[in-house]
Short mmCIF file of C-alpha atoms in Angstrom, two decimals:
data_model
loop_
_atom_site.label_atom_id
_atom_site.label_comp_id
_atom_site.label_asym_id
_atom_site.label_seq_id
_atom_site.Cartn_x
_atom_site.Cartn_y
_atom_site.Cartn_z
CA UNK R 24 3.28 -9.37 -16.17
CA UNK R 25 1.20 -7.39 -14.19
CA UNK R 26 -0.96 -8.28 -11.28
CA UNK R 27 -3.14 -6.94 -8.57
CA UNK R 28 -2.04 -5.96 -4.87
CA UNK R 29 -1.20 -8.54 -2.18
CA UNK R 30 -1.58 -8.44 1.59
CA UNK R 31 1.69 -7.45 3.11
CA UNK R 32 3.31 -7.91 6.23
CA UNK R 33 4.57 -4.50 6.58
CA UNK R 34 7.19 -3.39 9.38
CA UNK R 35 8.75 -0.77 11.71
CA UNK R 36 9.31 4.14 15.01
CA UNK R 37 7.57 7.81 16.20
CA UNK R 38 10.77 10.07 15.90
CA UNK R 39 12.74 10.58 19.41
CA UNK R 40 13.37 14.05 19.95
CA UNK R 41 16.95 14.73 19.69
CA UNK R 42 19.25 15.27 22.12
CA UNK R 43 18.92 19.45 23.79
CA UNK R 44 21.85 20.84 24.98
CA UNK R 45 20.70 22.67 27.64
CA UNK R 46 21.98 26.11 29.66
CA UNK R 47 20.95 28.72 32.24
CA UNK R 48 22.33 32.14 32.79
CA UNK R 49 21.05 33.98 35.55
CA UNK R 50 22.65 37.18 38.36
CA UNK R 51 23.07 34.13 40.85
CA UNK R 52 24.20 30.73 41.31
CA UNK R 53 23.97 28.89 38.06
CA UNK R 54 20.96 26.41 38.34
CA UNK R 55 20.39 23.57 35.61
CA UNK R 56 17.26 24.26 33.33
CA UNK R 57 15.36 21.39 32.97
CA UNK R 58 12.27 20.39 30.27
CA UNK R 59 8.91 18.97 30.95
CA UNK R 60 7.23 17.52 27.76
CA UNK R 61 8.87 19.64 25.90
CA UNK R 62 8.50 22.94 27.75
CA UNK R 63 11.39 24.76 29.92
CA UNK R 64 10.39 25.22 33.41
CA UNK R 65 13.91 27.60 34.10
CA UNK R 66 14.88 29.15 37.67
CA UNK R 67 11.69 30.40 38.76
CA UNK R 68 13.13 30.21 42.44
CA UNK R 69 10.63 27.58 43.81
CA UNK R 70 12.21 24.79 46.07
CA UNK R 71 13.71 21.54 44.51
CA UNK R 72 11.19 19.29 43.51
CA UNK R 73 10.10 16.26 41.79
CA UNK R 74 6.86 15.24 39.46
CA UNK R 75 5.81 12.50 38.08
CA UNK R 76 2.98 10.83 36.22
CA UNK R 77 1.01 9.06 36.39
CA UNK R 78 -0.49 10.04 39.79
CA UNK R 79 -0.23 7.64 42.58
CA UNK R 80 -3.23 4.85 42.88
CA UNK R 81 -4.24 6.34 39.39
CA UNK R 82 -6.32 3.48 37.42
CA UNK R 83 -7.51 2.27 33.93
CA UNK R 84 -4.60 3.58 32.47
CA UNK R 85 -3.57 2.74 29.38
CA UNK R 86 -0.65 -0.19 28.49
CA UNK R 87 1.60 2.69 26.63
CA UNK R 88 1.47 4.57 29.88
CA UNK R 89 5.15 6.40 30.06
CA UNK R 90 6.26 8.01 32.91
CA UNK R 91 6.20 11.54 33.03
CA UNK R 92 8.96 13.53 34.85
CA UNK R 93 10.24 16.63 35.66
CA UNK R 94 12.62 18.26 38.50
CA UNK R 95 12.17 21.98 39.29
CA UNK R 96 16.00 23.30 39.08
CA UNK R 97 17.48 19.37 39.49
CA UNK R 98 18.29 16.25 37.32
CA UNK R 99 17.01 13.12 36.87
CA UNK R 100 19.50 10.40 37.51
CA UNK R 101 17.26 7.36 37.47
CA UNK R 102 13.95 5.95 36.91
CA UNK R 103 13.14 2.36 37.74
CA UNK R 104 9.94 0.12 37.31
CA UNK R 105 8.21 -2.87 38.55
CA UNK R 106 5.74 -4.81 38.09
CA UNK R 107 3.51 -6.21 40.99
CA UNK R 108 5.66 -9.21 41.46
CA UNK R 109 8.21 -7.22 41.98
CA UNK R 110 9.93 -7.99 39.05
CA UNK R 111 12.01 -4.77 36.85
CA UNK R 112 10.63 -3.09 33.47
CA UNK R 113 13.16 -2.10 31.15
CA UNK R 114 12.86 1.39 29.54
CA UNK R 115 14.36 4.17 28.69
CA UNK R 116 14.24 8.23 28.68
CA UNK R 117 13.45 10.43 25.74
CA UNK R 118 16.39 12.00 24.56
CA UNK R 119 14.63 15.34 25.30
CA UNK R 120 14.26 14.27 28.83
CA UNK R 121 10.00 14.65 28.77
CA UNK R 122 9.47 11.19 29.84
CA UNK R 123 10.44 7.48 30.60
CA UNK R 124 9.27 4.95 28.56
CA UNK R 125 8.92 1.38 29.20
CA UNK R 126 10.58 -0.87 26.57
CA UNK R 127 8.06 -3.60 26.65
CA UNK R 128 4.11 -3.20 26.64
CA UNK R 129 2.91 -3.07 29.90
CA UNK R 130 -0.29 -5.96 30.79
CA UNK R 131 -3.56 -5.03 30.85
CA UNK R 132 -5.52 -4.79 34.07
CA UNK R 133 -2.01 -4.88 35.93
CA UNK R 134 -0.32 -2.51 38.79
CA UNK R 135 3.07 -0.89 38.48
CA UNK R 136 5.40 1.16 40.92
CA UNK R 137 7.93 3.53 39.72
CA UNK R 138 9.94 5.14 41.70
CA UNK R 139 12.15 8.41 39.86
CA UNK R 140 15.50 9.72 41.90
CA UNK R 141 16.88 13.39 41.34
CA UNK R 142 19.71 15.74 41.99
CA UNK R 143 19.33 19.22 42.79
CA UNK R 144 21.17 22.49 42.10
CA UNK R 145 23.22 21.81 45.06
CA UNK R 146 23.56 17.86 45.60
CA UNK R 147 20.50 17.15 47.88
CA UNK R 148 18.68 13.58 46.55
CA UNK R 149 14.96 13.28 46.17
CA UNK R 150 12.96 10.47 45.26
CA UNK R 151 9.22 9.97 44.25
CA UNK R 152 7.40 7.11 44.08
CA UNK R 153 3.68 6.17 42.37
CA UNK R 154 1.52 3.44 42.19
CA UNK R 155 -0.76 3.08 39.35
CA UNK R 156 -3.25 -0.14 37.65
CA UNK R 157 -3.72 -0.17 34.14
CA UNK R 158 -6.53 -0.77 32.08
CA UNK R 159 -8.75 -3.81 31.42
CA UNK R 160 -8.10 -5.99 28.01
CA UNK R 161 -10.63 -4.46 25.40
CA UNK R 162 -10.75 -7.36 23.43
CA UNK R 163 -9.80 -8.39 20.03
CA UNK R 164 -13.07 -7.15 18.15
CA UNK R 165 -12.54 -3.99 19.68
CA UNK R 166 -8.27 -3.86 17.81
CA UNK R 167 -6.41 -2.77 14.79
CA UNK R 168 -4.41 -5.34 13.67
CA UNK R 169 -0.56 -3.72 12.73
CA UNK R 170 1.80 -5.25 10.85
CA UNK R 171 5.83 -4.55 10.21
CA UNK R 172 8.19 -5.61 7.63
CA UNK R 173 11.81 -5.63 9.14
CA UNK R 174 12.57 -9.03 10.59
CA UNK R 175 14.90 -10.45 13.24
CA UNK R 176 17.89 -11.64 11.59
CA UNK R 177 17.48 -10.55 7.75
CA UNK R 178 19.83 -8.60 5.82
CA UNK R 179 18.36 -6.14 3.70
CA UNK R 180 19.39 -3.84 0.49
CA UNK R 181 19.99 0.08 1.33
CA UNK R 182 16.75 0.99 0.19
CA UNK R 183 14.87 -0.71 2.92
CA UNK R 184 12.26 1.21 4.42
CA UNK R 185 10.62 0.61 7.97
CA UNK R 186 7.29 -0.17 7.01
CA UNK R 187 4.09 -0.13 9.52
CA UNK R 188 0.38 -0.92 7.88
CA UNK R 189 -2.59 -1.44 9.68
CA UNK R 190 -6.15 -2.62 8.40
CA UNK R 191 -8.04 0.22 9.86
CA UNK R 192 -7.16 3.71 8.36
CA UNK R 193 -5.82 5.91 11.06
CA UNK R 194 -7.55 9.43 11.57
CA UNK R 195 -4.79 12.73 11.28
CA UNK R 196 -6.11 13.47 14.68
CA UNK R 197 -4.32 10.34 15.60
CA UNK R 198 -1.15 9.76 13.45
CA UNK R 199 1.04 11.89 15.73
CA UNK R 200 0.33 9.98 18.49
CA UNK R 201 1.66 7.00 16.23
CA UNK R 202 4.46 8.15 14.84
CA UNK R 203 5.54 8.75 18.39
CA UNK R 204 5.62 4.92 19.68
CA UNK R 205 7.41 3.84 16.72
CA UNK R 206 11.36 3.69 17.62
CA UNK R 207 14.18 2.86 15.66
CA UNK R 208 17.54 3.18 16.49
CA UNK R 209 20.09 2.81 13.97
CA UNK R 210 24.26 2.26 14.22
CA UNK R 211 26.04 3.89 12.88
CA UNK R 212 23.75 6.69 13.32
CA UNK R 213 21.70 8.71 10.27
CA UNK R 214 19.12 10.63 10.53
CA UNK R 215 15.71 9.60 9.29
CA UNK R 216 11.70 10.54 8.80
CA UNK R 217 8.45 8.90 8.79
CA UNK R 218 6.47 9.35 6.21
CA UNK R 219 2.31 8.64 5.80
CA UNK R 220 1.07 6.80 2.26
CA UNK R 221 -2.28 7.23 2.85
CA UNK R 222 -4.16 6.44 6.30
CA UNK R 223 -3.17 2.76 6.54
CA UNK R 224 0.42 2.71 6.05
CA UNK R 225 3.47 4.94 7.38
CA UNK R 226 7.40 4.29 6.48
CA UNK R 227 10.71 5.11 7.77
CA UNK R 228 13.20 6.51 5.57
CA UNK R 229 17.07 8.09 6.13
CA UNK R 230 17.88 11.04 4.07
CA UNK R 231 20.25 8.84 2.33
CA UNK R 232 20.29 5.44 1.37
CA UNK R 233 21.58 3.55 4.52
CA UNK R 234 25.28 2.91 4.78
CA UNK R 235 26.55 -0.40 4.00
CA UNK R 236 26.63 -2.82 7.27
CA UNK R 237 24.03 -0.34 9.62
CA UNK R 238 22.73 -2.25 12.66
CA UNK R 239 18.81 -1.21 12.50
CA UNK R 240 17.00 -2.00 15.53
CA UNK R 241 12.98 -1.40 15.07
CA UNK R 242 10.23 -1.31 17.86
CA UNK R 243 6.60 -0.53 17.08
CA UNK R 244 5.39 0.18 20.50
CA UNK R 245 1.44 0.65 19.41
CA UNK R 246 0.14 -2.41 21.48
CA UNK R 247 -2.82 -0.71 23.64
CA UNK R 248 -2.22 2.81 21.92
CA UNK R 249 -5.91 4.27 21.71
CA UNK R 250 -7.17 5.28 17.91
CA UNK R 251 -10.73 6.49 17.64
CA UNK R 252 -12.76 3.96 19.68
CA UNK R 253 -10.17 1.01 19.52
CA UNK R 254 -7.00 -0.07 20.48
CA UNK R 255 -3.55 -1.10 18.19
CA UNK R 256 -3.41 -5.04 19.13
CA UNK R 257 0.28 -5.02 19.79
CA UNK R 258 3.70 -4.11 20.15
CA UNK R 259 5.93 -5.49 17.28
CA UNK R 260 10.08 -5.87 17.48
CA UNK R 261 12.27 -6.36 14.64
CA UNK R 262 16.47 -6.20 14.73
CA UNK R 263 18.05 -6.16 11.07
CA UNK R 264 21.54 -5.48 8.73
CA UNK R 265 21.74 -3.47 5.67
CA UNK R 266 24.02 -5.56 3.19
CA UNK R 267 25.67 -4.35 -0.02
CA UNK R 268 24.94 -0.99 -2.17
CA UNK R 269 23.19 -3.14 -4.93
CA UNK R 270 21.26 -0.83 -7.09
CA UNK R 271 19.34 -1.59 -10.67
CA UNK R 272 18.69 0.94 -13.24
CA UNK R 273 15.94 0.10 -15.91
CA UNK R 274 16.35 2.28 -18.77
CA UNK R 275 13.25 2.03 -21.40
CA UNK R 276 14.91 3.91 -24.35
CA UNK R 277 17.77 1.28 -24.26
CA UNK R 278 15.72 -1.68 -23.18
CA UNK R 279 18.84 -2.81 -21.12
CA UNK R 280 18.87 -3.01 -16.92
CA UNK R 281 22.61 -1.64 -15.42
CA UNK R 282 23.58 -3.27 -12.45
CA UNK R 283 25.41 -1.44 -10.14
CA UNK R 284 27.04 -2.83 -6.91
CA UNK R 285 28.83 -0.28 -4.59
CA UNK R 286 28.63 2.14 -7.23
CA UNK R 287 30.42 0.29 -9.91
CA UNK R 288 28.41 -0.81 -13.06
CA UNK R 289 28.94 -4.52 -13.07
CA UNK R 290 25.99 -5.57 -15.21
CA UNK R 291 24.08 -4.63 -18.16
CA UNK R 292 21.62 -7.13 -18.88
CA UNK R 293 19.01 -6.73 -22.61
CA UNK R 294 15.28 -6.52 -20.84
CA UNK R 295 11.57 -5.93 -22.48
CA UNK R 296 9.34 -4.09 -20.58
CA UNK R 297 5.33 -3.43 -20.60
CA UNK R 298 3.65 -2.69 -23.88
CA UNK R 299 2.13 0.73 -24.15
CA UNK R 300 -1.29 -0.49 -22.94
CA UNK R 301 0.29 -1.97 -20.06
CA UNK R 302 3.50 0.17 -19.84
CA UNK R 303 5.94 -0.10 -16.80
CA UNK R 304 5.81 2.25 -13.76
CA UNK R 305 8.69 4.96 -14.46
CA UNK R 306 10.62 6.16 -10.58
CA UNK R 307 12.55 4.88 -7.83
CA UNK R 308 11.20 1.97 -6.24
CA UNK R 309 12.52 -0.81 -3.93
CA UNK R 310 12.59 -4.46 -4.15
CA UNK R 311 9.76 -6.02 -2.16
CA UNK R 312 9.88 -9.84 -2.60
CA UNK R 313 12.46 -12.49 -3.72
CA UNK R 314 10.71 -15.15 -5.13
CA UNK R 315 12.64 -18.24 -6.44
CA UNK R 316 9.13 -19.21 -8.22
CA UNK R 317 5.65 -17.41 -8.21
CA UNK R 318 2.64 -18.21 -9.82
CA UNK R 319 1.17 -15.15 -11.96
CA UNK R 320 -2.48 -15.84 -12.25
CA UNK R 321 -4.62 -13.27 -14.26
CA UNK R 322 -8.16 -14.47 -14.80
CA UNK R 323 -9.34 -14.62 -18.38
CA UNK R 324 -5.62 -13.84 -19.45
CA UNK R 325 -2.95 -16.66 -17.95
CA UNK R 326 -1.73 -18.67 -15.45
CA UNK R 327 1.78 -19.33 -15.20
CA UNK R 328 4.72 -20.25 -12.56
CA UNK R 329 7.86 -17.75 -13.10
CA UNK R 330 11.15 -18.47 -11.85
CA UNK R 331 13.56 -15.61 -9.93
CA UNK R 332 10.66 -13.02 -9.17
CA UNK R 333 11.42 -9.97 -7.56
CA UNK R 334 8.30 -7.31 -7.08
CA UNK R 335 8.60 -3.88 -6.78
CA UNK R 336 4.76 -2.42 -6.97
CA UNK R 337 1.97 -3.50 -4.93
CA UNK R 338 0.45 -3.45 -8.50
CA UNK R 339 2.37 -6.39 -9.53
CA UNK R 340 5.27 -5.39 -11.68
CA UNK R 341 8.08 -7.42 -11.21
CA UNK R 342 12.07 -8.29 -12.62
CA UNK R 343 11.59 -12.07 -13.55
CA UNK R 344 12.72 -14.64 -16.04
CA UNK R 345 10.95 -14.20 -19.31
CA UNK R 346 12.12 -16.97 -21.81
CA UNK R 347 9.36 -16.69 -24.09
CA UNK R 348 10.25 -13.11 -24.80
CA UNK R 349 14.01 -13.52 -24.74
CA UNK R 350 14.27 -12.77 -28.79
CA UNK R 351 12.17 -9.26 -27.85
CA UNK R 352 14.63 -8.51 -24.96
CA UNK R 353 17.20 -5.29 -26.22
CA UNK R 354 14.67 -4.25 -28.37
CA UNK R 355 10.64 -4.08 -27.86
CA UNK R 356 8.96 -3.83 -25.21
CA UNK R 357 6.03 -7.22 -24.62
CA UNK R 358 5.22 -7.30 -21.48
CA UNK R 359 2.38 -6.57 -19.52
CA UNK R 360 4.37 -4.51 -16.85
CA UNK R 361 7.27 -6.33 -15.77
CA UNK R 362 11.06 -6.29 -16.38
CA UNK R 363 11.52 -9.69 -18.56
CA UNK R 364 14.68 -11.11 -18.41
CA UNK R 365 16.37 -13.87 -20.11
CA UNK R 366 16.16 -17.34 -18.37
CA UNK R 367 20.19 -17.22 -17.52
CA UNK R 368 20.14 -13.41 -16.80
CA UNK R 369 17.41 -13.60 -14.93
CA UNK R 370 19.00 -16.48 -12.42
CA UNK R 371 22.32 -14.09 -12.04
CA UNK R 372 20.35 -11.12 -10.72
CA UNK R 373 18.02 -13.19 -8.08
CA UNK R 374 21.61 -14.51 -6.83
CA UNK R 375 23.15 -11.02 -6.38
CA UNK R 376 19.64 -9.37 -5.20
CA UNK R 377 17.75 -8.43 -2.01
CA UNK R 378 14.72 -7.27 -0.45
CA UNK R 379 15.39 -3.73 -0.42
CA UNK R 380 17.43 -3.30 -3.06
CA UNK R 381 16.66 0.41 -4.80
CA UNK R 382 14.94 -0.07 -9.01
CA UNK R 383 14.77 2.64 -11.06
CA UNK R 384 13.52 2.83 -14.19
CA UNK R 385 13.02 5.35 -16.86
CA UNK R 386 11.74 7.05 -19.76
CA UNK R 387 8.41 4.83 -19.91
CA UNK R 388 4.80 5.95 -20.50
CA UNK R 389 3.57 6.54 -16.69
CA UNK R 390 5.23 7.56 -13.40
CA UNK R 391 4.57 5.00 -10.32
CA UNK R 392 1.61 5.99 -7.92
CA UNK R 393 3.10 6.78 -4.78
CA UNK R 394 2.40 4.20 -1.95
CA UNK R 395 2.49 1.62 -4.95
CA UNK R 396 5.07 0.23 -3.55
CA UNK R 397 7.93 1.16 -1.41
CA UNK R 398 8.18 4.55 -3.25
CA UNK R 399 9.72 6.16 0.04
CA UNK R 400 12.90 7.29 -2.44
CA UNK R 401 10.59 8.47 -5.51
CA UNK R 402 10.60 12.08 -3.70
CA UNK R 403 13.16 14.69 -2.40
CA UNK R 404 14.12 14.74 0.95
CA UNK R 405 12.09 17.82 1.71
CA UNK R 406 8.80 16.43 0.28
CA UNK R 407 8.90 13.37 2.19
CA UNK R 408 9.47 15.48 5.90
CA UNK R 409 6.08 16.66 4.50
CA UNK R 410 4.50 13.36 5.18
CA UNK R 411 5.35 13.19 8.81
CA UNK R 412 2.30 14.00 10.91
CA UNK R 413 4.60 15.82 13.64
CA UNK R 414 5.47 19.52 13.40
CA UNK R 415 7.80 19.68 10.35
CA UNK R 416 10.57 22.78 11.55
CA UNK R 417 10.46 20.33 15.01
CA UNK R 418 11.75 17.88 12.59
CA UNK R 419 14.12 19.64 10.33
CA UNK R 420 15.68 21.03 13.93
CA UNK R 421 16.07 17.34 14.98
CA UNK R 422 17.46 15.99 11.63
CA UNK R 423 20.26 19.02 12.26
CA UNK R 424 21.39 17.66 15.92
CA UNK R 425 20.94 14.33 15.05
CA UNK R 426 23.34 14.40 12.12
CA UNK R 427 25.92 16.67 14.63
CA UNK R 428 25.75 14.23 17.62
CA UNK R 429 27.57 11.46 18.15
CA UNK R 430 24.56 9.66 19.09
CA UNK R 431 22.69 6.52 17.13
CA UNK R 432 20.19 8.48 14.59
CA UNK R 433 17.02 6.98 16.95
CA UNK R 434 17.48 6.67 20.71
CA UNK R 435 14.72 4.08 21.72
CA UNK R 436 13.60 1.02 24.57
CA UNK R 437 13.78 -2.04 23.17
CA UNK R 438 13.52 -5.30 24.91
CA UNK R 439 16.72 -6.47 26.71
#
């Protein structure tokens, strides 16, 4: 059965640069280089110094303010925060050491101090201190409302993507500045992409599928981030675990569905699939909903409640129990997009089945639409860096260190 898109409540982080090693060589006394939003600043022989941003008694600033830092020929150890109450913001540095960013959104129309403490070339301490208010509330008709998928507590299948929609299409001029507020850090560590379906929705992906029993920690830090003439509504936490390597491969010549868990077949189950005028999607896909009953309601055509549903395309093809067409199942194809299943069959794969969980399926009339659907693994690892709005050699460079450090794939704040 086939039917037409949903809302969603989509999920989940702009890429941290990876960790620099850093060097200087110079006729003298060795002096650290150090980085400033990205740029080297070197021995240029100037005193010891610190910066910082914003400037002190600065105002109408915005609630994803991050504090900018740099030390000419030094290194910061510290950087703390408080609100007016005196009471400490958690954060954390970038990885490549261009700012410090607060790991909760900040309050509108609310003053901050943060104070940042260096080391220089030769042990002497300096400290700097600013003083800034931010900006007022612009009001909820004046937001885009996001929305993220990964949820506290779930466990997921190793196809999950972190997924981040929002109801107002983001202009290019603008999706940078997205995809670097969104933070996830992952244990153990693999290195991963964001990826834009269109102008409303962007998703996370590793190169590989994620390793059985990863720790994925998610924080869309968008609350107050200015797009165009509005403002993202808020920031958006999520904390999950990948579960078991359960994959499902649809093939249409065979009209069977293999089941494999951990990369042993376990499962091969007799399925019908769409009819040619309403033939299945052929790709890679990902299970999107687990359904013990769903009502399918096509005006004009039927109405029904189906047991063990489990959608893959925003277009509405699903795996579900079929009973009517269990004498077609192994050998025609009767549906009007979905994977039937027998009744009993149908039962055993919603028990051993997760959001998340990669679908394939093959050798039918059509190929799925990307962005119909999680289709983040319908494309080679190449082609989806392609769909990340940040410089893509910046990110090929970062996938490199990231999968040579010993550090988790996303380095991130995150509320303590």
């Amino acid at each position: 059965m086939r039917l037409t898109k949903v809302g969603w409540a989509a999920a989940i982080a702009a890429l941290a640069t990876a960790p620099l090693a850093l060097s200087a060589c110079t006729n003298g006394p060795s002096v650290s280089s150090v980085w400033h939003h990205g740029k080297k600043l070197g021995t240029n022989g100037k005193p010891f110094s610190v910066q910082l941003t914003p400037a002190g008694g600065a105002t109408n600033q915005p609630v994803t303010t991050e504090i900018g830092t740099a030390s000419n020929g030094g290194k910061i150890t510290s950087v703390t925060m408080t609100d007016a109450s005196g009471r400490a913001v958690p954060g954390t540095e970038r990885p490549d050491g261009s700012s410090w960013v607060p790991g909760i959104q900040l309050t509108y129309h609310a003053t901050y101090h943060a104070t940042v403490n260096a080391t220089g070339p030769n042990g002497e301490k300096q400290s700097k201190t600013t003083t800034f208010t931010t900006m007022a509330d612009p009001g909820s008709g004046n937001t885009i409302t996001s929305t993220m998928y990964v949820q506290d507590g779930q466990t997921y299948g190793v196809g999950m993507p972190v997924a981040v929609q929002f109801d107002t299409a983001i202009p290019d001029s603008s999706k940078a500045a997205v995809e670097k507020r969104l933070f996830v850090q992952s244990d153990p560590p693999q290195v991963g992409v964001w990826h834009w379906f269109g102008d409303d929705q962007v998703l996370f992906r590793p190169e590989k599928y994620w390793q059985t029993g990863t720790k994925i920690t998610v924080r869309s830090a968008l609350g107050g981030l200015k797009v165009g003439d509005k403002y993202i509504d808020t920031d958006r936490t999520g904390a999950a675990t990948i579960g078991d390597k359960t994959v499902f491969q649809v093939d249409n010549s065979k009209h069977q569905m293999q089941v494999y868990q951990d990369d042993k077949l376990v499962k091969t189950f007799p399925v019908s699939l769409g009819e040619s005028n309403t033939p299945t999607s052929s790709g890679n896909m990902v299970l999107m909903t687990h359904e013990y009953t769903s009502l399918f309601d096509v005006p004009g055509e039927y109405r029904v409640d189906v047991m063990y549903a489990e959608r893959f395309t925003w277009d509405g093809q699903y795996l579900h129990a079929a009973p009517w067409s269990e004498g077609d199942q192994g050998y025609t194809n009767v549906s009007h997009g979905c994977v039937n299943l027998s009744q009993t069959n149908a039962e055993w794969v919603y028990n051993n089945s997760k959001i998340g969980d990669p679908v394939s399926v093959s050798g039918t009339e059509v190929h799925i639409t990307p962005g119909d659907g999680w289709t983040v693994w319908d494309m080679s690892w190449p082609d989806y860096i392609k769909g990340s709005a940040l410089p893509q050699q910046d990110l090929l460079n970062q996938a490199a260190a990231e999968a040579g450090s010993g550090h988790n794939s996303k380095t991130a704040p995150h509320v303590n």
